[in-house]
Coordinates of C-alpha atoms and ligand atoms in Angstrom, one line a residue:
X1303 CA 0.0 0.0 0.0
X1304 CA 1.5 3.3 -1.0
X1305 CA 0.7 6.5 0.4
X1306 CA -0.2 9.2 -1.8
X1307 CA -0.6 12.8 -2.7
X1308 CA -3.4 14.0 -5.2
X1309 CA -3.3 17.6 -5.0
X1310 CA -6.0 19.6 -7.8
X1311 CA -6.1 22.9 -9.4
X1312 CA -9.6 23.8 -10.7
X1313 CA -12.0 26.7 -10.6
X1314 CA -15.2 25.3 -12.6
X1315 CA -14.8 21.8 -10.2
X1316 CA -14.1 19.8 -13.0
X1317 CA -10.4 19.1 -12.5
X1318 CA -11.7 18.1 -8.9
X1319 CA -14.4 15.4 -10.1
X1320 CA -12.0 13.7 -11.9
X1321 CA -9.7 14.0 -9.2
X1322 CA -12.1 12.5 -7.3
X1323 CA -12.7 9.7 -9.5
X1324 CA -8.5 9.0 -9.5
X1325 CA -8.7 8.8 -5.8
X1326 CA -11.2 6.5 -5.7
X1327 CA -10.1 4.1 -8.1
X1328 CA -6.6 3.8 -6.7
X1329 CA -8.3 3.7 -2.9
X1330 CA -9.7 0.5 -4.8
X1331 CA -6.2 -0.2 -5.6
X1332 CA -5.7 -0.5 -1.7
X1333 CA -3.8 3.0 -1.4
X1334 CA -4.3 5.7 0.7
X1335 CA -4.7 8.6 -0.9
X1336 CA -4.9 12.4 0.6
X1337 CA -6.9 14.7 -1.7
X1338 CA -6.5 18.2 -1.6
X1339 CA -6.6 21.4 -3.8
X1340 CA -3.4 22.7 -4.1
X1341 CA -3.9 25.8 -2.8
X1342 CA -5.0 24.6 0.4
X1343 CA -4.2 26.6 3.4
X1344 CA -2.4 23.2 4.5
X1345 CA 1.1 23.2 4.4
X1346 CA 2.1 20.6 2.0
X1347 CA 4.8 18.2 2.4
X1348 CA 5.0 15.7 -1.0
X1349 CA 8.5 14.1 0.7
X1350 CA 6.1 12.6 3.3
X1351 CA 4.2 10.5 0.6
X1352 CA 5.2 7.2 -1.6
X1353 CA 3.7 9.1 -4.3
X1354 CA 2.4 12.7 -6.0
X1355 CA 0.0 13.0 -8.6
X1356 CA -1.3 16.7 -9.7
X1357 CA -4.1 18.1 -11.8
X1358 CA -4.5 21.2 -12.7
X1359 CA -7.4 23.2 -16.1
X1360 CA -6.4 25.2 -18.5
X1361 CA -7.8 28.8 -18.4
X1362 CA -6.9 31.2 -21.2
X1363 CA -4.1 28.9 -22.2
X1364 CA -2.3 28.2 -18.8
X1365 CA -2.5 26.4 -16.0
X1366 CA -2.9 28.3 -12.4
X1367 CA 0.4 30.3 -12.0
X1368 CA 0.3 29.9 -8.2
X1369 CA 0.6 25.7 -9.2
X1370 CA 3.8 26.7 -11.1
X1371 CA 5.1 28.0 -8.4
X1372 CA 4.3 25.2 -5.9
X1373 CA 5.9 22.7 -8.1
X1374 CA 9.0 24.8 -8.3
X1375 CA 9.3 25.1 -4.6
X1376 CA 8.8 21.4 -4.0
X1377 CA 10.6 20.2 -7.6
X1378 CA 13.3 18.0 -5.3
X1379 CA 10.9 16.2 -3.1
X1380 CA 8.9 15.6 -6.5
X1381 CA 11.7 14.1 -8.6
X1382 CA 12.2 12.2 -5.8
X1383 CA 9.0 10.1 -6.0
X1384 CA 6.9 8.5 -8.7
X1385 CA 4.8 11.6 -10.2
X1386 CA 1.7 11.8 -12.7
X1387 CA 0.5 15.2 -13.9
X1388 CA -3.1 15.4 -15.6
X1389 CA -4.2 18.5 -17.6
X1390 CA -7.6 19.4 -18.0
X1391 CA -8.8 21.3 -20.8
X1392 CA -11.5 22.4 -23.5
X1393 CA -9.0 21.7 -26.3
X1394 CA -8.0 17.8 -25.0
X1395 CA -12.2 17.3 -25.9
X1396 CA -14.5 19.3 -26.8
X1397 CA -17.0 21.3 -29.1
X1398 CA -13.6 22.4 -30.4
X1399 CA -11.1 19.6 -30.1
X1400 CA -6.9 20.6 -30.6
X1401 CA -5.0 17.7 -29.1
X1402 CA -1.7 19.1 -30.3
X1403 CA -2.4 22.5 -28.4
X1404 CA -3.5 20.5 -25.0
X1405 CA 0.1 18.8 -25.3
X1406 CA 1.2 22.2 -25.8
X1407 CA 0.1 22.9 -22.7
X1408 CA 1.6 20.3 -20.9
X1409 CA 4.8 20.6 -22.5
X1410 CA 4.7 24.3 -21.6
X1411 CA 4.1 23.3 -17.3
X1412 CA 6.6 20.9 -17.8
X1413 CA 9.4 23.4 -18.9
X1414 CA 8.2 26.6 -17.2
X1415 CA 8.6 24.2 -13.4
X1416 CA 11.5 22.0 -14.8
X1417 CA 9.2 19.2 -13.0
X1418 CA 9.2 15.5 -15.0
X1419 CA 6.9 13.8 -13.9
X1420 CA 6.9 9.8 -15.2
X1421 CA 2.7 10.4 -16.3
X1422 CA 1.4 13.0 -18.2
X1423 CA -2.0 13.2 -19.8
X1424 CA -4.9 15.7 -21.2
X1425 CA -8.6 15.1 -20.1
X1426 CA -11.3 16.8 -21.6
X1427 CA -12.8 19.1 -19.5
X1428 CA -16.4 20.8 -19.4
X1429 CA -18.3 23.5 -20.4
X1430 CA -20.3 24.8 -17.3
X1431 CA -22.1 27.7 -18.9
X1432 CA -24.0 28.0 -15.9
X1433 CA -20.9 29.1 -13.6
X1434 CA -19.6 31.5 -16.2
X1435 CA -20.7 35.1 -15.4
X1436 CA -21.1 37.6 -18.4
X1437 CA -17.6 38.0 -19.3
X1438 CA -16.8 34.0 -18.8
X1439 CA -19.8 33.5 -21.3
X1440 CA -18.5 36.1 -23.9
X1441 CA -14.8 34.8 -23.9
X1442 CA -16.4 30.9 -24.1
X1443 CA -19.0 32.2 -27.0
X1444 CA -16.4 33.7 -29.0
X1445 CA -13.7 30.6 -28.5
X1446 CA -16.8 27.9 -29.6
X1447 CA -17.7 30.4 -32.4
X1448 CA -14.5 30.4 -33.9
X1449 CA -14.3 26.7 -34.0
X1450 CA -17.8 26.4 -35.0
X1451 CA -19.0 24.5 -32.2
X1452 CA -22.1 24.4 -30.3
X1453 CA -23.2 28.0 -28.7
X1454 CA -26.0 27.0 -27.1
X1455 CA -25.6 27.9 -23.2
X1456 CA -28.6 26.6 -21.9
X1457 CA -27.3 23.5 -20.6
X1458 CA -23.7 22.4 -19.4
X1459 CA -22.0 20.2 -21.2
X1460 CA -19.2 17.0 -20.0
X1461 CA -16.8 16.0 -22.2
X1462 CA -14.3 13.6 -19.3
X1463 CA -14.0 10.6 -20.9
X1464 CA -14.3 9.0 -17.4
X1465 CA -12.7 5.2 -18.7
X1466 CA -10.1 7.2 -19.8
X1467 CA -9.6 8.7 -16.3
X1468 CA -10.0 5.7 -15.1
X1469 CA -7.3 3.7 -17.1
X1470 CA -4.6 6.7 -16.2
X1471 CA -5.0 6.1 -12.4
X1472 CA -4.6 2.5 -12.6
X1473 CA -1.4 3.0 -14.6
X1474 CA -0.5 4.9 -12.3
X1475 CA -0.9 2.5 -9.7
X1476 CA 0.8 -0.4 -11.7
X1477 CA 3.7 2.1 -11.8
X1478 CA 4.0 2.4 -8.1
X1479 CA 4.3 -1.3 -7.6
X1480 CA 7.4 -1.2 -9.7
X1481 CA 8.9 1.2 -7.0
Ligands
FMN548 C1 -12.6 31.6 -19.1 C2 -12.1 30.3 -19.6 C3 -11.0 30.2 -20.4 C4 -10.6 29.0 -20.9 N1 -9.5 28.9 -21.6 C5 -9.1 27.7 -22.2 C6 -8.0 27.6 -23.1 O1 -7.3 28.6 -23.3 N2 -7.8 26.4 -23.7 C7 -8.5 25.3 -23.4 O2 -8.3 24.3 -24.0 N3 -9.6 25.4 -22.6 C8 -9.9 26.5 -22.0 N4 -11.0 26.6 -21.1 C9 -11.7 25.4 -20.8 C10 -11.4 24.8 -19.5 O3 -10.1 24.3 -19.4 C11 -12.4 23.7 -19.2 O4 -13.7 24.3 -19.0 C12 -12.1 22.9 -17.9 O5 -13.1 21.9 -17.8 C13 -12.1 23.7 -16.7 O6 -11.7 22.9 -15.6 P1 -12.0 23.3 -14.1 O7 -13.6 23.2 -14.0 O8 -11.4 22.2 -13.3 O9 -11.5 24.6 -13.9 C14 -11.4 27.8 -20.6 C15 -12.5 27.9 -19.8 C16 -12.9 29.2 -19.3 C17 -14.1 29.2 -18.5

């Protein structure tokens, strides 16, 4: 049984559902796992843990500067440990779908922090049209629009592919048996 830290990044919740759902299925895996958002209050210590896994959305291109910084000031303890990174994003899956500019994005964490971590993947996030206020809802209309996707905010709409998510955290798992 390994001990680990899943820490989350999100502001719609999304990135925290599917952290969710990794915590559960490697729970199932018989690990402990302590969930957090990473910018708990909590002082975090990832050299106390087997294990680190982060996941962070993609907001007008980058992930959440304050998570760059956090992975800079812990970057020993990290490469220290097996790591997994998921990104979560409009353009991994979507009305508007550009895989090569969600690995963008998680090629540009990677070299901004200098962190490696062993796991890296995209997720597709949602589009909660109901938590955007007016300016949210322009910038979203606009960046469907342009892609000729589906306007229509009336509903919110999931894209996780949730087997996928799945998949990712028992891979994970498998990994840290080989540690
Ligand atoms: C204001 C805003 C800006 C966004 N910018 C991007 C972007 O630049 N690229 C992208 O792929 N997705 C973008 N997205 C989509 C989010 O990454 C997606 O909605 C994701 O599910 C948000 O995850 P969260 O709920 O965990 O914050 C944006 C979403 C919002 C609301």
């Amino acid at each position: 049984m390994s001990r680990i830290l899943l820490l989350h990044a999100t502001t719609e919740g999304q990135t925290a559902l599917i952290a969710e759902r990794v915590a559960h299925t490697l729970r199932e895996k018989g690990h402990s796992v302590e969930l957090l958002p990473a910018d708990a209050a909590k002082p975090l210590d990832p050299s106390a843990y087997d294990g680190v896994m982060i996941g962070a959305s993609i907001h007008y291109g980058n992930h959440p500067a304050f998570l760059r910084k956090l992975v800079i000031r812990h970057r020993d303890a990290l490469a220290a440990r097996p790591c997994a990174f998921f990104s979560v994003s409009l353009s991994a899956g979507g009305p508007r779908p550009k895989p090569a500019a969600a690995q963008r994005y998680i090629d540009k964490f990677i070299r901004k922090t200098g962190w490696q971590p062993q796991m890296a993947i995209s997720f597709a996030g949602a589009l909660k049209w109901s938590m955007y206020g007016p300016i949210k809802r322009r910038v979203m209309f606009v960046f469907i629009s342009l892609g000729g996707g589906n306007t229509d905010a009336s509903n919110d709409y999931e894209y996780t592919d949730w087997d996928a998510v799945k998949r990712f955290a028992e891979a994970y798992a498998e990994r840290l048996k080989q540690t």
